[in-house]
Coordinates of C-alpha atoms and ligand atoms in Angstrom, one line a residue:
Chain A
M174 CA 21.4 -3.7 -16.5
A175 CA 20.8 -7.1 -18.1
S176 CA 22.0 -9.0 -15.1
F177 CA 19.9 -6.7 -12.9
I178 CA 16.8 -7.7 -14.8
Q179 CA 17.8 -11.3 -14.5
L180 CA 18.3 -11.0 -10.8
L181 CA 15.1 -9.1 -10.4
I182 CA 13.0 -11.8 -12.1
S183 CA 14.6 -14.6 -10.2
G184 CA 14.1 -12.5 -7.1
L185 CA 10.5 -12.0 -7.9
A186 CA 10.1 -15.7 -8.5
T187 CA 11.6 -16.6 -5.1
G188 CA 9.6 -13.8 -3.5
A189 CA 6.4 -15.0 -5.0
I190 CA 7.0 -18.4 -3.4
Y191 CA 7.8 -16.8 -0.1
A192 CA 4.6 -14.9 -0.5
L193 CA 2.5 -18.0 -1.0
I194 CA 4.0 -19.5 2.2
A195 CA 3.6 -16.2 4.1
V196 CA 0.0 -15.8 3.1
G197 CA -0.9 -19.2 4.4
F198 CA 1.0 -18.5 7.6
T199 CA -0.9 -15.2 8.1
L200 CA -4.3 -16.7 7.4
L201 CA -3.7 -19.4 10.1
W202 CA -2.6 -16.7 12.5
Q203 CA -5.6 -14.5 11.8
T204 CA -8.4 -17.1 12.0
S205 CA -7.0 -19.3 14.8
Q206 CA -4.0 -17.7 16.5
T207 CA -1.9 -20.5 15.2
I208 CA 1.7 -19.4 14.8
N209 CA 2.8 -22.4 12.7
F210 CA 6.5 -22.9 13.3
A211 CA 6.3 -26.0 11.1
Q212 CA 5.3 -23.9 8.1
G213 CA 8.7 -24.5 6.5
E214 CA 8.4 -28.2 6.9
F215 CA 4.9 -28.0 5.5
V216 CA 6.5 -26.7 2.3
M217 CA 9.2 -29.3 2.4
L218 CA 6.9 -32.3 2.8
P219 CA 4.5 -32.2 -0.3
A220 CA 7.4 -32.6 -2.6
F221 CA 8.0 -36.0 -1.1
F222 CA 4.3 -36.9 -1.5
V223 CA 4.8 -36.1 -5.2
L224 CA 8.0 -38.1 -5.4
A225 CA 6.4 -41.1 -3.6
A226 CA 3.5 -41.0 -6.0
M227 CA 5.9 -40.9 -8.9
N228 CA 7.8 -43.9 -7.5
W229 CA 4.5 -45.7 -7.6
G230 CA 4.4 -45.0 -11.3
A231 CA 2.2 -41.9 -11.5
P232 CA 3.0 -39.4 -14.2
F233 CA 4.2 -36.0 -12.9
W234 CA 1.0 -34.1 -13.3
L235 CA -1.0 -36.8 -11.5
A236 CA 1.6 -37.1 -8.8
A237 CA 1.4 -33.3 -8.3
L238 CA -2.4 -33.6 -7.8
I239 CA -1.9 -36.5 -5.4
G240 CA 0.7 -34.4 -3.6
I241 CA -1.8 -31.5 -3.2
A242 CA -4.6 -33.9 -2.1
A243 CA -2.3 -35.5 0.5
A244 CA -1.3 -32.1 1.7
L245 CA -5.0 -31.2 2.1
V246 CA -5.6 -34.2 4.3
V247 CA -2.3 -34.3 6.3
L248 CA -1.3 -30.6 6.5
G249 CA -4.9 -29.2 6.4
L250 CA -7.4 -31.5 8.1
L251 CA -5.3 -33.7 10.3
F252 CA -3.1 -30.8 11.4
K253 CA -6.2 -28.9 12.6
L254 CA -7.9 -31.9 14.2
I255 CA -4.9 -33.6 15.8
V256 CA -2.6 -30.7 16.7
V257 CA -4.3 -27.3 16.7
D258 CA -7.8 -28.0 18.1
P259 CA -6.6 -30.0 21.2
M260 CA -3.7 -27.7 21.9
L261 CA -5.4 -24.4 21.4
R262 CA -7.6 -25.1 24.4
Y263 CA -4.5 -24.7 26.5
G264 CA -3.5 -21.4 24.9
V265 CA -1.2 -20.1 22.2
L266 CA 2.1 -21.1 23.8
P267 CA 1.4 -24.8 24.1
L268 CA 0.3 -24.7 20.5
V269 CA 3.5 -23.0 19.4
I270 CA 5.6 -25.6 21.2
S271 CA 3.5 -28.3 19.5
T272 CA 4.2 -26.9 16.0
I273 CA 7.9 -26.7 16.8
A274 CA 7.7 -30.4 17.8
L275 CA 5.8 -31.2 14.6
S276 CA 8.4 -29.5 12.5
L277 CA 11.1 -31.8 14.0
L278 CA 8.8 -34.8 13.6
L279 CA 8.2 -34.1 9.9
K280 CA 11.8 -33.5 9.2
E281 CA 13.0 -36.6 10.9
S282 CA 10.3 -38.7 9.4
V283 CA 11.3 -37.7 5.9
K284 CA 14.9 -38.3 6.7
D285 CA 14.2 -41.8 8.2
F286 CA 11.4 -43.0 5.9
Y287 CA 12.4 -41.5 2.6
S288 CA 15.9 -40.3 2.4
A289 CA 18.5 -38.1 3.9
Q290 CA 19.8 -37.3 0.4
A291 CA 18.6 -34.3 -1.7
Q292 CA 16.3 -35.7 -4.4
A293 CA 16.0 -34.3 -7.9
F294 CA 12.5 -33.0 -8.5
P295 CA 11.0 -32.6 -12.0
P296 CA 10.5 -29.0 -13.1
L297 CA 7.1 -27.8 -14.4
V298 CA 8.7 -27.0 -17.7
P299 CA 12.0 -28.0 -19.3
D300 CA 14.7 -25.6 -18.4
A301 CA 15.6 -23.1 -21.1
D302 CA 16.6 -19.5 -21.4
V303 CA 14.5 -16.8 -23.0
H304 CA 15.5 -13.3 -23.8
L305 CA 13.6 -10.6 -22.1
F306 CA 14.5 -6.9 -22.3
G307 CA 18.0 -7.9 -23.4
A308 CA 18.5 -10.2 -20.4
V309 CA 18.6 -13.9 -20.3
V310 CA 15.9 -15.3 -18.1
S311 CA 15.2 -18.9 -17.3
T312 CA 11.8 -20.3 -18.2
Q313 CA 11.8 -21.8 -14.7
S314 CA 11.7 -18.4 -13.1
L315 CA 9.0 -17.2 -15.4
V316 CA 6.8 -20.2 -14.8
V317 CA 7.3 -20.0 -11.1
L318 CA 6.3 -16.4 -11.1
G319 CA 3.3 -17.1 -13.3
V320 CA 2.0 -19.9 -11.2
A321 CA 2.5 -18.0 -8.0
I322 CA 0.8 -14.9 -9.3
A323 CA -2.1 -17.0 -10.6
T324 CA -2.5 -18.8 -7.3
V325 CA -2.5 -15.5 -5.3
A326 CA -4.9 -14.0 -7.8
A327 CA -7.3 -17.0 -7.5
L328 CA -7.1 -16.8 -3.7
H329 CA -7.8 -13.1 -3.9
L330 CA -10.8 -13.5 -6.1
W331 CA -12.2 -16.3 -4.0
L332 CA -11.7 -14.2 -0.8
N333 CA -13.4 -11.1 -2.2
K334 CA -15.9 -12.3 -4.8
T335 CA -17.6 -15.1 -3.0
R336 CA -19.8 -15.0 0.1
T337 CA -17.8 -17.9 1.6
G338 CA -14.5 -16.0 1.0
R339 CA -15.9 -12.9 2.6
S340 CA -17.1 -14.9 5.6
M341 CA -13.6 -16.2 5.8
Q342 CA -12.1 -12.7 5.8
A343 CA -14.6 -11.7 8.4
T344 CA -13.6 -14.6 10.6
A345 CA -10.0 -13.5 10.1
Q346 CA -10.6 -9.9 10.9
N347 CA -12.8 -10.4 14.0
P348 CA -13.7 -14.0 14.9
A349 CA -15.8 -13.0 17.9
L350 CA -17.9 -10.7 15.8
A351 CA -18.2 -13.3 13.1
R352 CA -19.7 -15.7 15.6
I353 CA -22.2 -13.1 16.9
L354 CA -23.4 -12.7 13.3
G355 CA -23.9 -16.4 12.9
I356 CA -21.0 -17.1 10.6
P357 CA -20.0 -20.7 11.0
V358 CA -16.6 -19.8 12.4
Q359 CA -15.3 -23.3 12.9
R360 CA -16.0 -24.2 9.3
M361 CA -14.2 -21.0 8.1
V362 CA -11.2 -21.8 10.3
L363 CA -11.1 -25.3 8.7
Y364 CA -11.2 -23.6 5.2
T365 CA -8.1 -21.5 6.1
F366 CA -6.2 -24.7 7.1
L367 CA -7.2 -26.3 3.8
V368 CA -6.2 -23.1 1.9
N369 CA -2.9 -23.1 3.7
A370 CA -2.3 -26.7 2.7
V371 CA -2.9 -26.0 -0.9
L372 CA -0.6 -22.9 -0.8
V373 CA 2.3 -24.8 0.8
A374 CA 1.8 -27.7 -1.6
I375 CA 2.0 -25.4 -4.6
A376 CA 5.0 -23.7 -3.1
S377 CA 6.6 -27.0 -2.6
I378 CA 6.1 -28.0 -6.2
L379 CA 7.5 -24.7 -7.4
I380 CA 10.6 -24.6 -5.2
S381 CA 11.7 -28.2 -5.2
P382 CA 13.1 -28.2 -8.8
I383 CA 15.3 -25.3 -7.8
Y384 CA 16.4 -26.3 -4.3
L385 CA 16.0 -30.1 -4.8
A386 CA 13.8 -32.0 -2.4
K387 CA 15.6 -32.3 1.0
F388 CA 14.4 -32.9 4.5
T389 CA 16.1 -29.7 5.7
N390 CA 14.4 -27.4 3.1
G391 CA 11.9 -26.2 5.7
E392 CA 14.5 -24.4 7.9
T393 CA 15.2 -21.5 5.6
L394 CA 11.7 -21.4 4.1
G395 CA 10.0 -21.3 7.4
T396 CA 12.1 -18.4 8.6
A397 CA 11.6 -16.5 5.3
A398 CA 7.8 -16.9 5.6
F399 CA 7.9 -15.8 9.2
I400 CA 9.9 -12.7 8.4
A401 CA 7.9 -11.9 5.3
A402 CA 4.7 -12.1 7.3
I403 CA 6.1 -9.7 10.0
I404 CA 7.5 -7.3 7.5
G405 CA 4.1 -7.1 5.7
G406 CA 2.2 -6.8 9.0
F407 CA 1.2 -10.1 10.3
N408 CA -2.6 -9.4 10.2
Q409 CA -2.8 -8.7 6.5
V410 CA -2.9 -11.0 3.5
R411 CA -1.8 -8.1 1.2
G412 CA 1.1 -7.5 3.7
A413 CA 2.3 -11.1 3.5
I414 CA 2.4 -10.9 -0.3
L415 CA 4.4 -7.6 -0.2
G416 CA 6.7 -8.9 2.5
G417 CA 7.4 -12.1 0.5
I418 CA 8.2 -10.2 -2.7
I419 CA 10.4 -7.7 -0.9
L420 CA 12.3 -10.4 0.8
G421 CA 12.9 -12.5 -2.3
V422 CA 14.0 -9.6 -4.4
L423 CA 16.4 -8.1 -1.8
D424 CA 17.7 -11.6 -1.0
N425 CA 18.7 -12.1 -4.7
L426 CA 20.0 -8.6 -5.2
S427 CA 22.0 -8.4 -2.0
A428 CA 23.6 -11.8 -2.7
A429 CA 24.8 -10.5 -6.1
Y430 CA 25.8 -7.0 -5.3
L431 CA 26.8 -7.0 -1.7
S432 CA 28.1 -10.3 -0.6
S433 CA 26.6 -13.7 -0.5
Q434 CA 28.3 -14.1 2.8
Y435 CA 25.9 -11.7 4.4
R436 CA 22.9 -13.1 2.5
G437 CA 21.5 -14.8 5.6
A438 CA 21.8 -11.7 7.7
F439 CA 20.0 -9.4 5.3
P440 CA 16.4 -10.6 5.9
L441 CA 17.0 -10.1 9.6
L442 CA 18.3 -6.6 9.1
I443 CA 15.1 -5.8 7.1
L444 CA 13.1 -7.3 9.9
I445 CA 14.8 -5.3 12.6
A446 CA 14.4 -2.1 10.5
V447 CA 10.7 -2.7 10.1
I448 CA 10.1 -3.6 13.7
L449 CA 11.9 -0.4 14.8
C450 CA 10.2 1.9 12.3
R451 CA 6.8 0.4 11.9
P452 CA 6.0 -2.2 14.5
Q453 CA 2.6 -3.1 13.0
G454 CA 4.4 -4.0 9.7
L455 CA 4.3 -2.2 6.3
L456 CA 0.6 -2.8 5.7
G457 CA -0.5 -3.9 9.1
R458 CA -3.2 -2.3 11.1
V459 CA -3.0 -1.9 14.9
E460 CA -5.2 -4.6 16.3
E461 CA -8.2 -3.3 18.1
R462 CA -10.7 -5.9 19.1
T463 CA -13.4 -5.1 21.6
V464 CA -15.6 -8.1 21.7
Chain B
M200 CA -47.9 -2.3 32.8
D201 CA -49.8 -3.7 30.0
G202 CA -51.1 -7.3 30.3
R203 CA -48.9 -8.7 27.6
E204 CA -46.5 -11.5 28.3
P205 CA -42.9 -10.5 28.6
L206 CA -40.8 -11.3 25.5
L207 CA -37.7 -12.2 27.4
M208 CA -37.5 -13.5 30.9
L209 CA -34.5 -14.2 33.1
D210 CA -35.1 -16.4 36.1
R211 CA -32.4 -16.5 38.8
V212 CA -29.6 -16.7 36.2
F213 CA -26.1 -17.4 37.4
A214 CA -23.1 -16.9 35.1
G215 CA -19.5 -15.7 35.3
Y216 CA -16.0 -16.1 34.1
G217 CA -13.9 -18.9 35.5
K218 CA -14.2 -19.0 39.3
M219 CA -15.9 -15.6 39.3
T220 CA -19.7 -15.4 39.5
I221 CA -20.9 -12.2 38.0
L222 CA -24.6 -12.8 37.5
N223 CA -25.9 -13.7 41.0
G224 CA -29.4 -14.9 40.3
T225 CA -30.4 -12.1 37.9
T226 CA -34.1 -11.9 37.2
A227 CA -35.9 -9.8 34.7
S228 CA -39.0 -9.5 32.6
I229 CA -38.6 -7.6 29.4
R230 CA -41.8 -6.3 27.9
P231 CA -42.4 -6.6 24.1
A232 CA -42.4 -3.6 21.7
A233 CA -40.7 -1.4 24.3
I234 CA -37.3 0.0 25.1
T235 CA -35.9 -1.2 28.4
T236 CA -32.6 0.4 29.6
V237 CA -30.4 -1.5 31.9
I238 CA -28.4 0.7 34.2
G239 CA -26.0 0.1 37.0
P240 CA -22.5 0.8 38.2
N241 CA -19.4 -0.3 36.4
G242 CA -18.8 -4.0 36.8
A243 CA -22.4 -4.7 37.8
G244 CA -22.7 -7.4 35.2
K245 CA -24.7 -5.5 32.5
S246 CA -22.6 -6.6 29.6
T247 CA -22.3 -10.1 31.2
M248 CA -26.1 -10.3 31.2
F249 CA -26.2 -9.7 27.4
K250 CA -23.5 -12.3 26.8
A251 CA -25.4 -14.9 28.9
V252 CA -28.6 -14.2 27.0
F253 CA -26.8 -14.4 23.6
G254 CA -25.1 -17.7 24.4
L255 CA -21.6 -16.4 24.6
L256 CA -21.2 -17.3 28.3
P257 CA -22.6 -20.5 29.8
V258 CA -25.6 -20.1 32.1
R259 CA -24.7 -22.1 35.2
S260 CA -28.2 -22.2 36.6
G261 CA -31.5 -20.5 36.1
T262 CA -33.4 -20.2 32.9
I263 CA -33.7 -17.6 30.1
V264 CA -37.0 -17.8 28.2
F265 CA -37.6 -15.9 24.9
D266 CA -40.9 -15.9 23.2
G267 CA -42.2 -18.7 25.4
R268 CA -39.2 -21.0 24.8
D269 CA -36.2 -21.8 26.9
I270 CA -33.2 -20.5 25.2
S271 CA -30.6 -20.9 27.9
N272 CA -27.2 -21.9 26.5
L273 CA -28.3 -21.9 22.9
P274 CA -25.5 -20.9 20.5
P275 CA -25.7 -17.4 18.8
R276 CA -26.7 -18.9 15.5
A277 CA -29.9 -20.5 17.1
L278 CA -30.7 -17.2 18.8
L279 CA -30.4 -15.3 15.5
D280 CA -32.8 -17.7 14.0
A281 CA -35.1 -17.2 17.0
G282 CA -35.1 -13.4 16.4
I283 CA -32.5 -11.9 18.7
V284 CA -29.6 -9.8 17.5
Y285 CA -26.7 -8.6 19.7
I286 CA -24.7 -5.4 19.1
P287 CA -21.8 -5.4 21.6
Q288 CA -20.1 -2.4 23.0
G289 CA -17.4 -0.7 20.9
R290 CA -16.6 -1.2 17.2
N291 CA -18.2 -4.2 15.6
I292 CA -17.4 -3.9 12.0
F293 CA -15.1 -5.7 9.6
P294 CA -12.8 -2.7 8.9
E295 CA -11.4 -4.0 5.6
L296 CA -14.6 -5.0 4.0
S297 CA -16.9 -2.6 2.2
V298 CA -20.0 -1.2 3.9
R299 CA -22.2 -3.4 1.6
H300 CA -20.3 -6.5 2.5
N301 CA -20.5 -5.7 6.2
L302 CA -24.2 -5.5 5.8
E303 CA -24.4 -8.7 3.8
L304 CA -22.6 -10.5 6.6
G305 CA -25.5 -9.6 8.9
G306 CA -27.6 -11.9 6.7
V307 CA -25.6 -15.1 6.8
A308 CA -28.3 -16.6 9.0
L309 CA -30.7 -16.2 6.1
S310 CA -30.3 -18.9 3.5
R311 CA -31.7 -17.3 0.4
Q312 CA -29.2 -15.1 -1.4
A313 CA -32.0 -13.1 -3.2
E314 CA -33.7 -12.3 0.0
I315 CA -30.5 -10.9 1.5
A316 CA -29.9 -8.7 -1.5
R317 CA -33.5 -7.4 -1.2
R318 CA -33.2 -6.7 2.5
I319 CA -29.8 -4.9 1.9
E320 CA -31.6 -2.6 -0.6
A321 CA -34.4 -2.0 1.9
V322 CA -32.0 -1.1 4.7
M323 CA -30.0 1.2 2.4
R324 CA -33.2 3.0 1.5
R325 CA -33.8 3.5 5.1
F326 CA -30.3 4.7 5.8
P327 CA -29.2 6.6 2.7
M328 CA -25.8 7.3 4.2
L329 CA -25.0 3.5 3.9
Q330 CA -26.1 3.6 0.2
E331 CA -23.7 6.5 -0.5
K332 CA -20.8 4.8 1.1
A333 CA -21.8 1.2 0.0
D334 CA -18.5 0.5 -1.7
Q335 CA -16.1 2.2 0.7
Q336 CA -14.2 0.3 3.3
A337 CA -16.1 0.3 6.5
S338 CA -13.1 1.7 8.3
T339 CA -13.6 5.0 6.5
L340 CA -16.9 5.6 8.4
S341 CA -17.1 7.9 11.4
G342 CA -17.8 6.3 14.8
G343 CA -21.5 7.3 14.6
Q344 CA -21.8 6.0 11.0
Q345 CA -20.2 2.7 12.1
K346 CA -22.8 2.4 14.8
I347 CA -25.6 3.0 12.3
L348 CA -24.0 0.3 10.1
E349 CA -24.1 -2.1 13.0
V350 CA -27.7 -1.4 13.8
A351 CA -28.7 -1.6 10.1
R352 CA -26.8 -4.9 9.9
G353 CA -28.8 -6.2 12.8
L354 CA -32.0 -5.2 11.2
L355 CA -31.3 -7.3 8.2
L356 CA -32.7 -10.3 10.1
K357 CA -35.9 -8.5 11.1
P358 CA -35.3 -9.3 14.7
K359 CA -37.9 -9.3 17.5
L360 CA -35.3 -8.3 20.1
V361 CA -32.3 -6.1 19.8
L362 CA -29.6 -6.3 22.6
I363 CA -27.5 -3.2 22.3
D364 CA -24.6 -2.5 24.7
E365 CA -23.6 1.2 25.2
P366 CA -24.2 2.4 21.6
S367 CA -23.5 6.1 22.7
I368 CA -19.9 5.6 23.8
G369 CA -17.6 7.8 21.9
L370 CA -20.3 9.4 19.8
S371 CA -21.0 13.1 19.4
P372 CA -24.2 14.4 21.1
L373 CA -25.7 14.8 17.7
M374 CA -24.9 11.2 16.7
V375 CA -26.2 9.9 20.1
R376 CA -29.5 11.6 19.3
D377 CA -29.6 10.0 15.9
V378 CA -28.9 6.5 17.3
F379 CA -31.5 6.9 20.0
A380 CA -34.0 8.1 17.4
I381 CA -33.4 4.9 15.4
L382 CA -34.0 2.9 18.6
K383 CA -37.3 4.7 19.2
D384 CA -38.3 4.1 15.6
L385 CA -37.6 0.4 16.0
R386 CA -39.8 0.3 19.1
N387 CA -42.6 2.1 17.3
N388 CA -42.4 -0.7 14.7
G389 CA -42.9 -3.3 17.3
V390 CA -39.3 -4.3 17.9
T391 CA -38.2 -4.9 21.5
V392 CA -35.0 -3.0 22.5
L393 CA -32.9 -3.9 25.5
L394 CA -30.3 -1.2 25.9
I395 CA -27.3 -0.7 28.2
E396 CA -26.3 2.9 28.8
Q397 CA -23.9 4.8 31.0
N398 CA -25.7 7.8 29.8
A399 CA -28.5 6.7 32.1
K400 CA -30.6 9.9 32.2
Q401 CA -30.8 10.4 28.5
A402 CA -31.4 6.7 27.8
L403 CA -34.2 6.5 30.4
Q404 CA -35.9 9.5 28.7
I405 CA -36.4 7.5 25.5
S406 CA -37.2 4.3 27.4
D407 CA -40.4 2.7 28.5
Y408 CA -38.9 0.7 31.3
G409 CA -35.7 0.6 33.3
L410 CA -33.8 -2.1 35.1
V411 CA -31.2 -1.4 37.7
L412 CA -28.5 -4.1 38.0
E413 CA -26.1 -4.2 40.9
Q414 CA -23.6 -6.9 41.8
G415 CA -25.3 -9.2 39.3
Q416 CA -28.7 -8.8 40.9
T417 CA -31.8 -6.9 39.7
R418 CA -32.5 -4.1 42.3
I419 CA -35.3 -2.3 40.5
E420 CA -37.5 -3.1 37.6
A421 CA -40.0 -0.3 36.8
A422 CA -41.4 2.2 34.3
A423 CA -38.7 4.5 33.1
P424 CA -40.2 7.8 34.5
Q425 CA -40.5 6.1 37.9
I426 CA -36.8 5.2 37.9
L427 CA -35.9 8.7 36.7
A428 CA -37.7 10.1 39.7
D429 CA -36.2 7.6 42.1
P430 CA -33.9 9.4 44.6
R431 CA -31.9 6.2 45.1
I432 CA -30.8 6.3 41.5
A433 CA -28.8 9.4 41.8
Q434 CA -27.1 7.9 44.9
L435 CA -26.3 4.7 42.9
F436 CA -24.5 6.7 40.3
L437 CA -22.6 8.7 42.8
G438 CA -20.9 5.4 43.8
G439 CA -23.0 4.2 46.8
G440 CA -25.0 1.0 46.8
L441 CA -28.6 0.2 47.0
L442 CA -27.9 -2.4 49.7
Q443 CA -27.9 0.3 52.3
P444 CA -31.1 2.3 51.6
E445 CA -30.9 3.8 55.1
Q446 CA -28.0 5.9 53.9
V447 CA -30.3 7.8 51.5
S448 CA -30.9 11.1 53.0
Ligands
ATP126 N1 -14.0 -11.8 29.8 C1 -13.9 -11.6 31.1 N2 -13.1 -12.4 31.9 C2 -13.1 -12.2 33.2 N3 -13.8 -11.2 33.8 C3 -14.6 -10.4 33.1 C4 -14.7 -10.6 31.7 N4 -15.5 -9.6 31.3 C5 -15.9 -8.9 32.4 N5 -15.4 -9.4 33.5 C6 -15.6 -8.9 34.8 O1 -17.0 -9.2 35.2 C7 -17.5 -8.1 35.9 C8 -18.7 -7.5 35.2 O2 -18.4 -7.1 34.0 P1 -19.4 -6.4 32.9 O3 -18.6 -6.1 31.7 O4 -20.6 -7.3 32.8 O5 -19.8 -5.1 33.7 P2 -20.7 -3.9 33.2 O6 -21.8 -3.9 34.1 O7 -21.1 -4.1 31.8 O8 -19.8 -2.7 33.4 P3 -19.4 -1.5 32.5 O9 -20.3 -0.4 32.9 O10 -18.0 -1.1 32.9 O11 -19.5 -1.9 31.1 C9 -16.3 -7.0 36.0 O12 -15.8 -7.2 37.3 C10 -15.4 -7.5 35.0 O13 -14.1 -7.2 35.4
MG127 MG1 -20.4 -3.2 30.0

């Protein structure tokens, strides 16, 4: 039982990180039909911004802010202006291919210009164990969980309690209608790219102390986010959160109780089960757009 | 005809999709404070005409004049500011937002927050159903209630012209009557309504004018009773064309 709680909490922590990545992924898809195959690399990269800033002498907290700011510019603004806007004119497929190319570019750039070696990354809090319901849980897991929940809660509040947030949701739910009502659709789309940049940067800072910062980190993270988004129902922020959490928890539990050998196959099995039983995803709604 | 200037005029408008030209020199004069129904066979270009007016489709040549001003190729936002709202065919709501927030989004073209809140209250007083369901997700409304929400949302901007494309589709006869009654009420309050309807007879009965569009060209523009009485109309809706009037028996 104790080890179950331990696994559950570390699973929730991993799942919460997946959720952050999947939410950004879903938002991009909803507002601009961008299936970002570089999303995993987007999570890998900000850790290196932070490390670079620390190499320049910045303390960790400042380096983290610099990392988020750099992500906003590079993974938010420039990604939209240089990759998405020009390619989307030619359709979704050219854009998909471009994001795949971008993922390779980011990976190789980090390898060539920073390091091919895994880099230690400072944790948000010193690692220690705390006792919770008779189980030993690492402070790391708790902090990761706390920060991820706070981030999602802040995003949720912003999306629902502000007019801008609701205009963004409207743009995600039906961009053609949003335009007809005079919502500045292009600005809302830009906001989603900026939101995604913040989400991946936070995910990067949360996950790198655990995985170490390495140029290959994006491979598994990107797949996990993709699967989480599909499980939850691609067109739903809530779905992406649920999908991420389910995936993280099952991932940890299956590795411990079944076999870590099959760990990699498990997310795919869930994915196939969901696609067969509920193709629109757990919380997804069947798309019907008339305009 | 009264002597007043038309509110909306299309002059030899050409527009289409890609290589296809759908509007082939469409011409129309829409009278103010009246309901005009656009009828015509499937694919005639009725919806395309609305999209061209509302800046969703480039006008390749010709002009569209609204309220004395050339509005050809202005973007939707500028047209909202000018006093035109467009309610497309089908479901035009944000299903996961509440009824109140759906309404609120009709007011994004207004800058003052307080003014939006005031107008939402006014619209809710006019349609108590929306007040009752204000905090429910819009997806929980019935088809007819959603249409009323769409119209109410359009009214938030106090438009001069409402373009409404096939509002009766999928609605029960009772709901159709309600929606048509709302349109008549708008007209009585000085709003100009341009309506597209498959349900031609019923629509013309509440209309002041009718416009028959075929192959992207205006075939007839006349008072509604006159069109209702026109023997060619029945033939048009039985699938023939107006191009061969000699076939009319
Ligand atoms: N987005 C589009 N892309 C390409 N062709 C289109 C598009 N929308 C409509 N068309 C074509 O343009 C023509 C006119 O369409 P439109 O929707 O204006 O007809 P309509 O008169 O409104 O007909 P209906 O009574 O069926 O609504 C049709 O042949 C249609 O296939
Ligand atoms: Mg149509």
